[in-house]
mmCIF file of C-alpha atoms and ligand atoms in Angstrom:
data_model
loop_
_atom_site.group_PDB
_atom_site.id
_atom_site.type_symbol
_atom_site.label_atom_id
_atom_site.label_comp_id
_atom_site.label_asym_id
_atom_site.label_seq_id
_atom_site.Cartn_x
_atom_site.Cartn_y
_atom_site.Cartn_z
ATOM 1 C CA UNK B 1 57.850 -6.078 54.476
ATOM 2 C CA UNK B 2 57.489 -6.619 51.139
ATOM 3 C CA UNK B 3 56.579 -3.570 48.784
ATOM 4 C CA UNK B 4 55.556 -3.568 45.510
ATOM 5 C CA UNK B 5 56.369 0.313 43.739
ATOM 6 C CA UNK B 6 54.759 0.993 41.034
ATOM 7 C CA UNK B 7 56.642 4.148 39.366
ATOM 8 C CA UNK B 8 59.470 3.279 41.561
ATOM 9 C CA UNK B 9 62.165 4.496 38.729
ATOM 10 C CA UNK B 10 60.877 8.288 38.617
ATOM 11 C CA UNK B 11 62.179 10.742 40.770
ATOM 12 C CA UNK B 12 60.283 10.123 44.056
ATOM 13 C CA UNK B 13 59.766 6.893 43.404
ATOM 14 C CA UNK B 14 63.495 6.330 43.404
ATOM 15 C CA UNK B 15 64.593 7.635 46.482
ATOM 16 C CA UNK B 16 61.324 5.833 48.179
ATOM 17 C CA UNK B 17 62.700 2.704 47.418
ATOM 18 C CA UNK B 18 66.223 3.637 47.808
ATOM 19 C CA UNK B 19 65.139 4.644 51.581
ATOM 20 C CA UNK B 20 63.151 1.021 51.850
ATOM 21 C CA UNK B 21 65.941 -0.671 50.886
ATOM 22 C CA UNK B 22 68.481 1.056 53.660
ATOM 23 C CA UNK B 23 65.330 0.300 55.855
ATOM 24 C CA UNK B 24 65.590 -3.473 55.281
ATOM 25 C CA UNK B 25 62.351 -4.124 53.278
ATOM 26 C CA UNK B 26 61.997 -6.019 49.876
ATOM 27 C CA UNK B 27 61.705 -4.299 46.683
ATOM 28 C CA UNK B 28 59.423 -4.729 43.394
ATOM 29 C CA UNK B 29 59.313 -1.559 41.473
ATOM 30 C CA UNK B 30 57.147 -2.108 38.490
ATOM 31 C CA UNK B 31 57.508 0.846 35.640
ATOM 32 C CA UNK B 32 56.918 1.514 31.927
ATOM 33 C CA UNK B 33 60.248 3.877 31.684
ATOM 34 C CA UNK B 34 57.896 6.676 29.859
ATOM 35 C CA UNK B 35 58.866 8.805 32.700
ATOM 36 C CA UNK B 36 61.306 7.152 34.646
ATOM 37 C CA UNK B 37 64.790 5.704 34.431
ATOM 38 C CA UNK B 38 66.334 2.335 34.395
ATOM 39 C CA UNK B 39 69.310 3.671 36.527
ATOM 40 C CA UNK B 40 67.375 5.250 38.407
ATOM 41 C CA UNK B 41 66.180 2.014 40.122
ATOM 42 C CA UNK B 42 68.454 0.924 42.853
ATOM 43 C CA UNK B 43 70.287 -2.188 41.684
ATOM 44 C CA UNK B 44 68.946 -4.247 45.498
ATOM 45 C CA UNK B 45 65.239 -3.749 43.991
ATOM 46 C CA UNK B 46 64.190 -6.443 41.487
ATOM 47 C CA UNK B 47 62.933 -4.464 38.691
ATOM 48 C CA UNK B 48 59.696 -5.252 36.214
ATOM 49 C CA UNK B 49 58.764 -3.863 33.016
ATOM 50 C CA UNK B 50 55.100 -3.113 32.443
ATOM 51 C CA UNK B 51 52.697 -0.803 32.278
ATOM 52 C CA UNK B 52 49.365 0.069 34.255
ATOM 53 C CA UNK B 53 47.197 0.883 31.919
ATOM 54 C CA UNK B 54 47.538 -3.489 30.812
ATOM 55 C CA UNK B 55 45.336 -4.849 33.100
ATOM 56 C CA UNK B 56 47.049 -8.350 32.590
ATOM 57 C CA UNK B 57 50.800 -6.842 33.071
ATOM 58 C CA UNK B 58 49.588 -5.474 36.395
ATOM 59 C CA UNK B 59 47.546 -7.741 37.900
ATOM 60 C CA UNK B 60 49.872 -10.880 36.342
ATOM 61 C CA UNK B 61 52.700 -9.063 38.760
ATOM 62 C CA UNK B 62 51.100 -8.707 42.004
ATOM 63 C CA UNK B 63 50.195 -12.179 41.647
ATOM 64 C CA UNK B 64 53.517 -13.673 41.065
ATOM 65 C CA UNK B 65 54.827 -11.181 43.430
ATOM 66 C CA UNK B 66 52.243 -11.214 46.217
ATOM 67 C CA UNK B 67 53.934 -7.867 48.194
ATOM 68 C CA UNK B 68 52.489 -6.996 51.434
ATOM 69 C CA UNK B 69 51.785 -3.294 50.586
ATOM 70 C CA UNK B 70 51.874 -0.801 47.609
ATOM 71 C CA UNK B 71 53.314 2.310 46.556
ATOM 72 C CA UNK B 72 51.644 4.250 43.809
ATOM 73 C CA UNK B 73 53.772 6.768 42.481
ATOM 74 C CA UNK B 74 52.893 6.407 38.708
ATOM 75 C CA UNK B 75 51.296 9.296 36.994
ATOM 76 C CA UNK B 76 51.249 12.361 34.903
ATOM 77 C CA UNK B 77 52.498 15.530 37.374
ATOM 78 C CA UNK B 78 52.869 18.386 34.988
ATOM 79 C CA UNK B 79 50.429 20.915 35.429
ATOM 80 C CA UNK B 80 50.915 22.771 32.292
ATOM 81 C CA UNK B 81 50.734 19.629 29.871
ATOM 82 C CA UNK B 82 47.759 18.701 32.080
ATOM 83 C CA UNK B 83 45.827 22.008 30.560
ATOM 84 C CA UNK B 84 46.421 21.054 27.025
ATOM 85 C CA UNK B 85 45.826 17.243 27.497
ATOM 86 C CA UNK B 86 43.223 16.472 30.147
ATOM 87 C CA UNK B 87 42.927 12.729 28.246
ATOM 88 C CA UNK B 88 46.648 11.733 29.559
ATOM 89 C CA UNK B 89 45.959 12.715 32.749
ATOM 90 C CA UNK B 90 42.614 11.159 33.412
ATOM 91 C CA UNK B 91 43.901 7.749 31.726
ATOM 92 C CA UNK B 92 47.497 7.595 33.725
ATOM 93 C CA UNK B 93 46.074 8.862 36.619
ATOM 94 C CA UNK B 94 41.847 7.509 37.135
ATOM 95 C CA UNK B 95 42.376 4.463 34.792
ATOM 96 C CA UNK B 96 45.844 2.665 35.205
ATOM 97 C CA UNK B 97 44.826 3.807 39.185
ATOM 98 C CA UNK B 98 41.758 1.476 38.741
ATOM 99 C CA UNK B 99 43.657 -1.478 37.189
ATOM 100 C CA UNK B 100 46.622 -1.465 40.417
ATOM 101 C CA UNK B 101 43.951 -1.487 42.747
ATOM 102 C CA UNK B 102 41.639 -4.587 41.236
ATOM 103 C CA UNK B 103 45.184 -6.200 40.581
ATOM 104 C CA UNK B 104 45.549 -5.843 44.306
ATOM 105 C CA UNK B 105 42.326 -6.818 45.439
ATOM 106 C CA UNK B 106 42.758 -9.852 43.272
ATOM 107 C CA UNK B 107 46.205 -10.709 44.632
ATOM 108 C CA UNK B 108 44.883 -10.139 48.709
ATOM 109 C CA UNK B 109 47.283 -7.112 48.808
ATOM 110 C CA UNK B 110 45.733 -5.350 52.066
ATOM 111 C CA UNK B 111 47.397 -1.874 51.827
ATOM 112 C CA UNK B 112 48.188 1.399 49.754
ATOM 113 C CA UNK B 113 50.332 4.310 49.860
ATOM 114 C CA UNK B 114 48.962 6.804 46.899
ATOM 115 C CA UNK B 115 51.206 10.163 46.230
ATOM 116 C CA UNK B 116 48.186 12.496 45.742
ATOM 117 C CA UNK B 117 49.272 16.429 45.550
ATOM 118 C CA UNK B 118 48.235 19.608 47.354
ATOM 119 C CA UNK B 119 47.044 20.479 43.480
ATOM 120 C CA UNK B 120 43.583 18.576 44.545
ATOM 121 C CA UNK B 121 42.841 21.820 46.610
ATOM 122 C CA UNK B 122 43.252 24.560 43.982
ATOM 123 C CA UNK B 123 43.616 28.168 45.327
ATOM 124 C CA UNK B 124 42.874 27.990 49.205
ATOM 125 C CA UNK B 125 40.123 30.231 50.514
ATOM 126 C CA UNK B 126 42.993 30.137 53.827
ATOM 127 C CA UNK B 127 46.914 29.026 53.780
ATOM 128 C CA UNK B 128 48.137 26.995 55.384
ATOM 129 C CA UNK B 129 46.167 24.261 53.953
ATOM 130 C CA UNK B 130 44.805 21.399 55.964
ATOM 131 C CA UNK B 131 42.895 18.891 55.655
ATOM 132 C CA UNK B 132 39.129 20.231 56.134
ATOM 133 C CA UNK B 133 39.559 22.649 53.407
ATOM 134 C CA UNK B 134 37.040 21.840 50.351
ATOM 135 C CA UNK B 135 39.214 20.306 47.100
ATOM 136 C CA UNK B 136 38.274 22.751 43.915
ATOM 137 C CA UNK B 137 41.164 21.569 41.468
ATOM 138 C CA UNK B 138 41.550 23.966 38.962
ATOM 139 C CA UNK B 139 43.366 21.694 36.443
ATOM 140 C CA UNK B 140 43.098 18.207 35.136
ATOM 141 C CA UNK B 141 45.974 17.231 37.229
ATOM 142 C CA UNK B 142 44.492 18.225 40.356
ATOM 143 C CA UNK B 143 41.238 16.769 39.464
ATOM 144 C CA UNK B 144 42.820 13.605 38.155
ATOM 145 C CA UNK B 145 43.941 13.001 41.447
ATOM 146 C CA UNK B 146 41.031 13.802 43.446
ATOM 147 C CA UNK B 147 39.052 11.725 41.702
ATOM 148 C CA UNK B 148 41.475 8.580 42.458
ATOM 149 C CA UNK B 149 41.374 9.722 45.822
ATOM 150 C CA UNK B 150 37.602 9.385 45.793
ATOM 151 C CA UNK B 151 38.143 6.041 44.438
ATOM 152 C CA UNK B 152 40.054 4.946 47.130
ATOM 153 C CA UNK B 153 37.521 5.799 49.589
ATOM 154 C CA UNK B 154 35.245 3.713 47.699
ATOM 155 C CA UNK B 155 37.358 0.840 47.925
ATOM 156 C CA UNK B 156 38.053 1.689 51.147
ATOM 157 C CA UNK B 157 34.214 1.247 52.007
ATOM 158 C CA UNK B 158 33.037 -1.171 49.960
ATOM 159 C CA UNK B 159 36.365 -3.748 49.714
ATOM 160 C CA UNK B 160 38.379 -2.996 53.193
ATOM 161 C CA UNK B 161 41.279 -1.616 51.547
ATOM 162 C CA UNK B 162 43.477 0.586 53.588
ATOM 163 C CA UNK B 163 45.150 2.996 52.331
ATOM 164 C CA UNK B 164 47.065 6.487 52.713
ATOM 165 C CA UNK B 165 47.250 8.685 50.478
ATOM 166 C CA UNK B 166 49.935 11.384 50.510
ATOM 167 C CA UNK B 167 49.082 14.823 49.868
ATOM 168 C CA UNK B 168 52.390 16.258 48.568
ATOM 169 C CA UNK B 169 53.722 19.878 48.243
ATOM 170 C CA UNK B 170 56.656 20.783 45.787
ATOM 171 C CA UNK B 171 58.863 17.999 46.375
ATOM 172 C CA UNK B 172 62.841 18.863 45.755
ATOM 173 C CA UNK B 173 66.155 18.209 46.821
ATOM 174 C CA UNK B 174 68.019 14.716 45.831
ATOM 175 C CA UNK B 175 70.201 12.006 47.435
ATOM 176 C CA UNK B 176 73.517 11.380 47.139
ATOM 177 C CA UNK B 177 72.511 8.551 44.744
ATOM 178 C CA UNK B 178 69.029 9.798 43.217
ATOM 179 C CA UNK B 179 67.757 12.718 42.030
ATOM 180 C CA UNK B 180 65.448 14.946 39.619
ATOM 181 C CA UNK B 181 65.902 14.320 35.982
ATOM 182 C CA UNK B 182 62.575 14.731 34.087
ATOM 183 C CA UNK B 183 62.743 14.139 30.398
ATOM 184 C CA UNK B 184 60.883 17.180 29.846
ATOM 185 C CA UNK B 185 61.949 19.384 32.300
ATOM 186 C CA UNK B 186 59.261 22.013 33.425
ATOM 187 C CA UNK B 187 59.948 22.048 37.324
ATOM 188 C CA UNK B 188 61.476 25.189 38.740
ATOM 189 C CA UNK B 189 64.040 23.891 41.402
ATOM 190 C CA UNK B 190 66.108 21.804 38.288
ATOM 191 C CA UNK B 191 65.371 24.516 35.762
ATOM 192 C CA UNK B 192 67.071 27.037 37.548
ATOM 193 C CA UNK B 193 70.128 24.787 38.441
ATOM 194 C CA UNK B 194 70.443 23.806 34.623
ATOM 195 C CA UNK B 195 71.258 27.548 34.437
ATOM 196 C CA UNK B 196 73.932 27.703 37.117
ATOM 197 C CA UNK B 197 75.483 24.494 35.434
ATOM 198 C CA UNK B 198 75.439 26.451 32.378
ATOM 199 C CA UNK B 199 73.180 24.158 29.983
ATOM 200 C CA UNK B 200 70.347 27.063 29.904
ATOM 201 C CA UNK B 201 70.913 30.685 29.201
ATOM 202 C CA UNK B 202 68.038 31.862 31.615
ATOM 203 C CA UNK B 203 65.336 30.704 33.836
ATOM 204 C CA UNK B 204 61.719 31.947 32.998
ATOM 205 C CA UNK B 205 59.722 33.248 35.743
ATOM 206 C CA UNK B 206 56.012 32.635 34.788
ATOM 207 C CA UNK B 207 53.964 35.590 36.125
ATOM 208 C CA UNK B 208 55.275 38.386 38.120
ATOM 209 C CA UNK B 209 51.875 40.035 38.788
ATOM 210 C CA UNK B 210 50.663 37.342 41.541
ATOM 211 C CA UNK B 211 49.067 39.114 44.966
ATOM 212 C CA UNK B 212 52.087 37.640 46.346
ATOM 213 C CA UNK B 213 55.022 40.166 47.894
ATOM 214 C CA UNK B 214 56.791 39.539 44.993
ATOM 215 C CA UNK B 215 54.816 39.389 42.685
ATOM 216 C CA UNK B 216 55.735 35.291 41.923
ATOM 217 C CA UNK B 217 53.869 32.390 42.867
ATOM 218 C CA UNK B 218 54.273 30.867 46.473
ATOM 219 C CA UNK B 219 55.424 27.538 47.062
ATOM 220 C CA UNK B 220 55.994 24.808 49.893
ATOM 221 C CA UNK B 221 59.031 23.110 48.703
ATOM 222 C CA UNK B 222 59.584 19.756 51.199
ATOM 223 C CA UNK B 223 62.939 17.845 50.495
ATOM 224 C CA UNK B 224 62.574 14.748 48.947
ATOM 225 C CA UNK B 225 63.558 12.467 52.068
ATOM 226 C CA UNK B 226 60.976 14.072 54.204
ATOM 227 C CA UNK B 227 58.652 12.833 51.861
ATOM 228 C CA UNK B 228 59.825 9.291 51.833
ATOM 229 C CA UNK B 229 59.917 8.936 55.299
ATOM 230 C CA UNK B 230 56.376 9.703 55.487
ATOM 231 C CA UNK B 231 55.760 6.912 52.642
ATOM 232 C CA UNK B 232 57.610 4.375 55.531
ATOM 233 C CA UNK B 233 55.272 5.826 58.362
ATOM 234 C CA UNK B 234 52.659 4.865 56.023
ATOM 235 C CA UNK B 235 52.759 1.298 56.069
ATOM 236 C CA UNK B 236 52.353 0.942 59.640
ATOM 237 C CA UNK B 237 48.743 3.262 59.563
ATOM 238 C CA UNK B 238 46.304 1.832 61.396
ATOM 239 C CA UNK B 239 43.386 3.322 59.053
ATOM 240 C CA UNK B 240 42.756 4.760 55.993
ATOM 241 C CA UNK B 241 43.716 8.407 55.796
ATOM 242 C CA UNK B 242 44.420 11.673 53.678
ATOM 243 C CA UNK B 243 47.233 13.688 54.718
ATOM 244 C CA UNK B 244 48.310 16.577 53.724
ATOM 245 C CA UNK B 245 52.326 16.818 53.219
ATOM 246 C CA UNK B 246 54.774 20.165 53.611
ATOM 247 C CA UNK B 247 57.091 22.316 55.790
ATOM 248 C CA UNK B 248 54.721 24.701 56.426
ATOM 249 C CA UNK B 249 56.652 27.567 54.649
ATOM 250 C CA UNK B 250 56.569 29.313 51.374
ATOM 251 C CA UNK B 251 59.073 30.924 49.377
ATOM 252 C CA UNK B 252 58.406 33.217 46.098
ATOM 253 C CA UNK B 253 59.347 31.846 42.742
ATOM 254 C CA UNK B 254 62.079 35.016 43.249
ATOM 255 C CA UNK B 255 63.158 33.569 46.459
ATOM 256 C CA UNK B 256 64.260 30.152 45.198
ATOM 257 C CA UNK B 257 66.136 32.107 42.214
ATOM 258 C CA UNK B 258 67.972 34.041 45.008
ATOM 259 C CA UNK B 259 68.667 30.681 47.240
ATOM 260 C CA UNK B 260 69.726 28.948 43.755
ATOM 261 C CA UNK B 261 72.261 31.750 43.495
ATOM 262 C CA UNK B 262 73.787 31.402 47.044
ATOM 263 C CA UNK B 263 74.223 28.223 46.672
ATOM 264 C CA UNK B 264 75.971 28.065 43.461
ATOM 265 C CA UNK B 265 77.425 31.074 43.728
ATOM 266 C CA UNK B 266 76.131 31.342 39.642
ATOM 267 C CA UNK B 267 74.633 34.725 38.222
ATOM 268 C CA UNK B 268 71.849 33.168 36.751
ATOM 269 C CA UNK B 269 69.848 35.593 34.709
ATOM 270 C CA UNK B 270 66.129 35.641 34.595
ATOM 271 C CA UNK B 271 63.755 36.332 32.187
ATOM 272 C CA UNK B 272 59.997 37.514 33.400
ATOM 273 C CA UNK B 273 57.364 35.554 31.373
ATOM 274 C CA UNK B 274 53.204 35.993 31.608
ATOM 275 C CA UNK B 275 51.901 33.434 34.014
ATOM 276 C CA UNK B 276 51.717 29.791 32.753
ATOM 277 C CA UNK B 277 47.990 28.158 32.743
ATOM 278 C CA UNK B 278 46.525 26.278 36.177
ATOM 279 C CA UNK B 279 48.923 27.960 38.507
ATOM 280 C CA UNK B 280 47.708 28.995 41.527
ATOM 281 C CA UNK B 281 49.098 32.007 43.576
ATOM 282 C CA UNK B 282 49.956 30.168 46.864
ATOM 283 C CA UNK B 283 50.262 26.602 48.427
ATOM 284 C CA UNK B 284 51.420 26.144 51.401
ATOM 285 C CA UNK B 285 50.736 23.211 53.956
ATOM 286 C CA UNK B 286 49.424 22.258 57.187
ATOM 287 C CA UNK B 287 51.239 18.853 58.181
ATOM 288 C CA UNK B 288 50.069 18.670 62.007
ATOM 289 C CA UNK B 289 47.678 15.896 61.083
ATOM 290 C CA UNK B 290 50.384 13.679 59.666
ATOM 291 C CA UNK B 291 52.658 14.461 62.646
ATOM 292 C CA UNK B 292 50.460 13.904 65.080
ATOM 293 C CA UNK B 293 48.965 10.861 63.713
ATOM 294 C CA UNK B 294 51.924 9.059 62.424
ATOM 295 C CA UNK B 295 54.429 11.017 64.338
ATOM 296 C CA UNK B 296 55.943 12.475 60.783
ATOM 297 C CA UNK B 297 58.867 15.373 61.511
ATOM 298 C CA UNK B 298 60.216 17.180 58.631
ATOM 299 C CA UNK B 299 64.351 17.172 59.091
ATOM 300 C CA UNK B 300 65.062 20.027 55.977
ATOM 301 C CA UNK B 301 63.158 23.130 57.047
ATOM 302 C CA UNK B 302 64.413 25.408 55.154
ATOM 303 C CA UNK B 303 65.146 26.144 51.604
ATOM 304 C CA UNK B 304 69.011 26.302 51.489
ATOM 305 C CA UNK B 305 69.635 22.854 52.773
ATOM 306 C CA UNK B 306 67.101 21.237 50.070
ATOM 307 C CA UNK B 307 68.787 23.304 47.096
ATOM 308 C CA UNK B 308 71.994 22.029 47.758
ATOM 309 C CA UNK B 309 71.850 18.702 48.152
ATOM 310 C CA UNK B 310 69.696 19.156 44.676
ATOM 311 C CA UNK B 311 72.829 21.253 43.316
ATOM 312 C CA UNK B 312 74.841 18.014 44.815
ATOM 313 C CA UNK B 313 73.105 15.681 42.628
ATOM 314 C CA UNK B 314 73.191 18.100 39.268
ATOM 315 C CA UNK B 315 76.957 18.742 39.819
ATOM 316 C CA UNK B 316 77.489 14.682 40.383
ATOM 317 C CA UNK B 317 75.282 14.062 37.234
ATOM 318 C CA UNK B 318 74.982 16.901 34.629
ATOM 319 C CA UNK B 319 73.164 15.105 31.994
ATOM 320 C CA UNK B 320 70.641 13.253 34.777
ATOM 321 C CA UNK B 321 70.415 9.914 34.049
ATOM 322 C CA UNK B 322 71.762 10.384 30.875
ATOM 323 C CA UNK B 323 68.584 8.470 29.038
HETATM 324 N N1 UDP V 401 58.060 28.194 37.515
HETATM 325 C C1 UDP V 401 58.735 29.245 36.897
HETATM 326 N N2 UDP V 401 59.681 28.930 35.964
HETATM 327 C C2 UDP V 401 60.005 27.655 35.624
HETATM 328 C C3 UDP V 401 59.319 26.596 36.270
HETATM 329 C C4 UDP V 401 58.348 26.910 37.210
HETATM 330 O O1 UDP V 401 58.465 30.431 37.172
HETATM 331 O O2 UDP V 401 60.886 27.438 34.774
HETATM 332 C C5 UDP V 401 57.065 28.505 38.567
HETATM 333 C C6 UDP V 401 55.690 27.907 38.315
HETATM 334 O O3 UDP V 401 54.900 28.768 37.523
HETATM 335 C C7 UDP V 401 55.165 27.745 39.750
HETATM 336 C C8 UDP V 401 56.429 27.463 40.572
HETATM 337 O O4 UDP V 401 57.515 27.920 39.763
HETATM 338 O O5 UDP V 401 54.617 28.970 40.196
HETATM 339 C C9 UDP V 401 56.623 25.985 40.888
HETATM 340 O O6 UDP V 401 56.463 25.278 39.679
HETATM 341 P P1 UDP V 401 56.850 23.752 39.519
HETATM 342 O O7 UDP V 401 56.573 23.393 38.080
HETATM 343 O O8 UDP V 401 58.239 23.521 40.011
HETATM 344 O O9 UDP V 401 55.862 22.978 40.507
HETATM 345 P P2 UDP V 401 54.253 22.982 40.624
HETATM 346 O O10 UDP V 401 53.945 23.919 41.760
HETATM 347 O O11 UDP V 401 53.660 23.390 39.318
HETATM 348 O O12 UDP V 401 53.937 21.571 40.967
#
């Protein structure tokens, strides 16, 4: 097929289309760079510069390019940033949303794969979390997403598009090829490794007074080619559905310190910090929908194995992408 990615050169993006690509499927990745790398676009996709939020750019590409599906993968993900600028969040995520999917309709592309985030549920009233839970965001990320996902099912309804939209958990872990560099670095997983590499003098735990065992917030961290392979499921869904994406486990804020430390065999030193705004305690998933709908199987199910192919990729490339 041919697949049009828009935010293909950020981190899951990258390894989406990097997994397409060994797959045997054509490659458009459309991106504006804010978040994502040029490098970190595999050199078999054709690449194009623009940005969602131009109607013209958008819709002007999916014409020329006429792809047989989509991947959306371009937004704002940062929780914390979300609290102290809701704007950015609706725009990137509700608005340029709206102006991929009327540039689709316009160019007769049929199909979407959306990467919407366990953050649309907010704190669980039960964990794991599946599907038939009610969404109560309790940020503008969360929110920003589960309004596009309403928007979908509008468009859905009223236009025939099918979609899928991806409910992810904490994705980590890295390729041999691609892997996590965010410009602004807030995410736990490559925080704490910046510390074993030595570029940080401490990692920051942010709240140690969770109802958790530890104290730290839970987390269901799903490797990063797991994820993907769901995206490539996706394209051959029959109908329009919301799935909720994970392992199924948790592990403490603590606990990925500790695996961090086996793998790297580094000391890192921690410093405990109150908690940081629009975290909740726990998220963990329920993924039997996904597998038994689109026969999805997780191969990293456990912790270790994720951190050290991420420690892989930060050892291979210690200043990221290096832009
Ligand atoms: N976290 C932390 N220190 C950091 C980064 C994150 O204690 O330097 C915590 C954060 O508060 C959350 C968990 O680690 O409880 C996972 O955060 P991350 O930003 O990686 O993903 P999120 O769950 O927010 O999408």
């Amino acid at each position: 097929m041919k697949i049009f990615v828009a935010g293909g050169a950020g981190y899951i993006g990258s390894i989406c289309v990097e997994l397409l690509l060994d797959e045997g499927h054509e490659v458009i990745v459309f991106d504006n760079l804010t978040e994502g790398h040029r490098s970190a676009v595999d050199e078999r996709a054709a690449f194009i510069g623009g940005d969602l939020l131009r109607r013209e750019e958008i819709g002007g590409a999916l014409r020329e390019t006429r792809p047989d599906a989509v991947m959306h993968f371009a937004a704002s993900a940062l929780v914390g940033e979300s609290m102290e600028n809701p704007s950015k969040y609706f725009r990137n995520n509700v608005c340029a949303g709206i102006n991929l999917l009327d540039g689709m309709l316009a160019a007769g592309v049929p199909r979407l794969v959306f990467s919407s985030t366990c953050a649309t549920f907010g704190p669980p009233e039960r964990i794991p979390i599946d599907e038939t839970l009610p969404q109560r965001p309790i940020n503008p990320y969360g929110e920003s997403k589960l309004i596009f996902e309403k928007v979908l099912r509008w468009y859905g309804e009223i236009h025939g598009l099918l979609f899928v939209a991806l409910r992810y958990f904490n994705a980590a872990g890295a390729t041999d090829k691609f892997g996590e560099d965010h410009r602004c670095e807030t995410h736990l997983i490559p925080n704490v490794l910046k510390v074993a590499l030595g570029q940080k003098p401490q990692v920051e735990i942010y709240g140690t007074d969770y109802e958790t065992p530890d104290g730290t917030c839970i987390r269901d961290y799903i490797h990063i080619l797991d994820l993907a392979r769901a995206h490539i499921l996706a394209l051959e869904a029959e109908q329009s559905a919301f799935y909720n994406l994970g392992t199924g486990g948790g592990s403490s804020v603590r606990e990925v310190i500790d695996a961090c430390r086996r793998v790297s065999g580094h000391e890192i030193p921690v410093m405990e910090k109150p908690r940081r705004a629009g975290d909740p305690p726990r998220l963990i998933a329920a993924s039997e929908k996904i597998k038994r709908e689109l026969g999805w199987r997780p191969q990293f199910e456990n912790l270790h194995a994720i951190i050290e192919s991420a420690w892989r990729w930060h050892q291979q490339f210690p200043s990221g992408y290096g832009d």
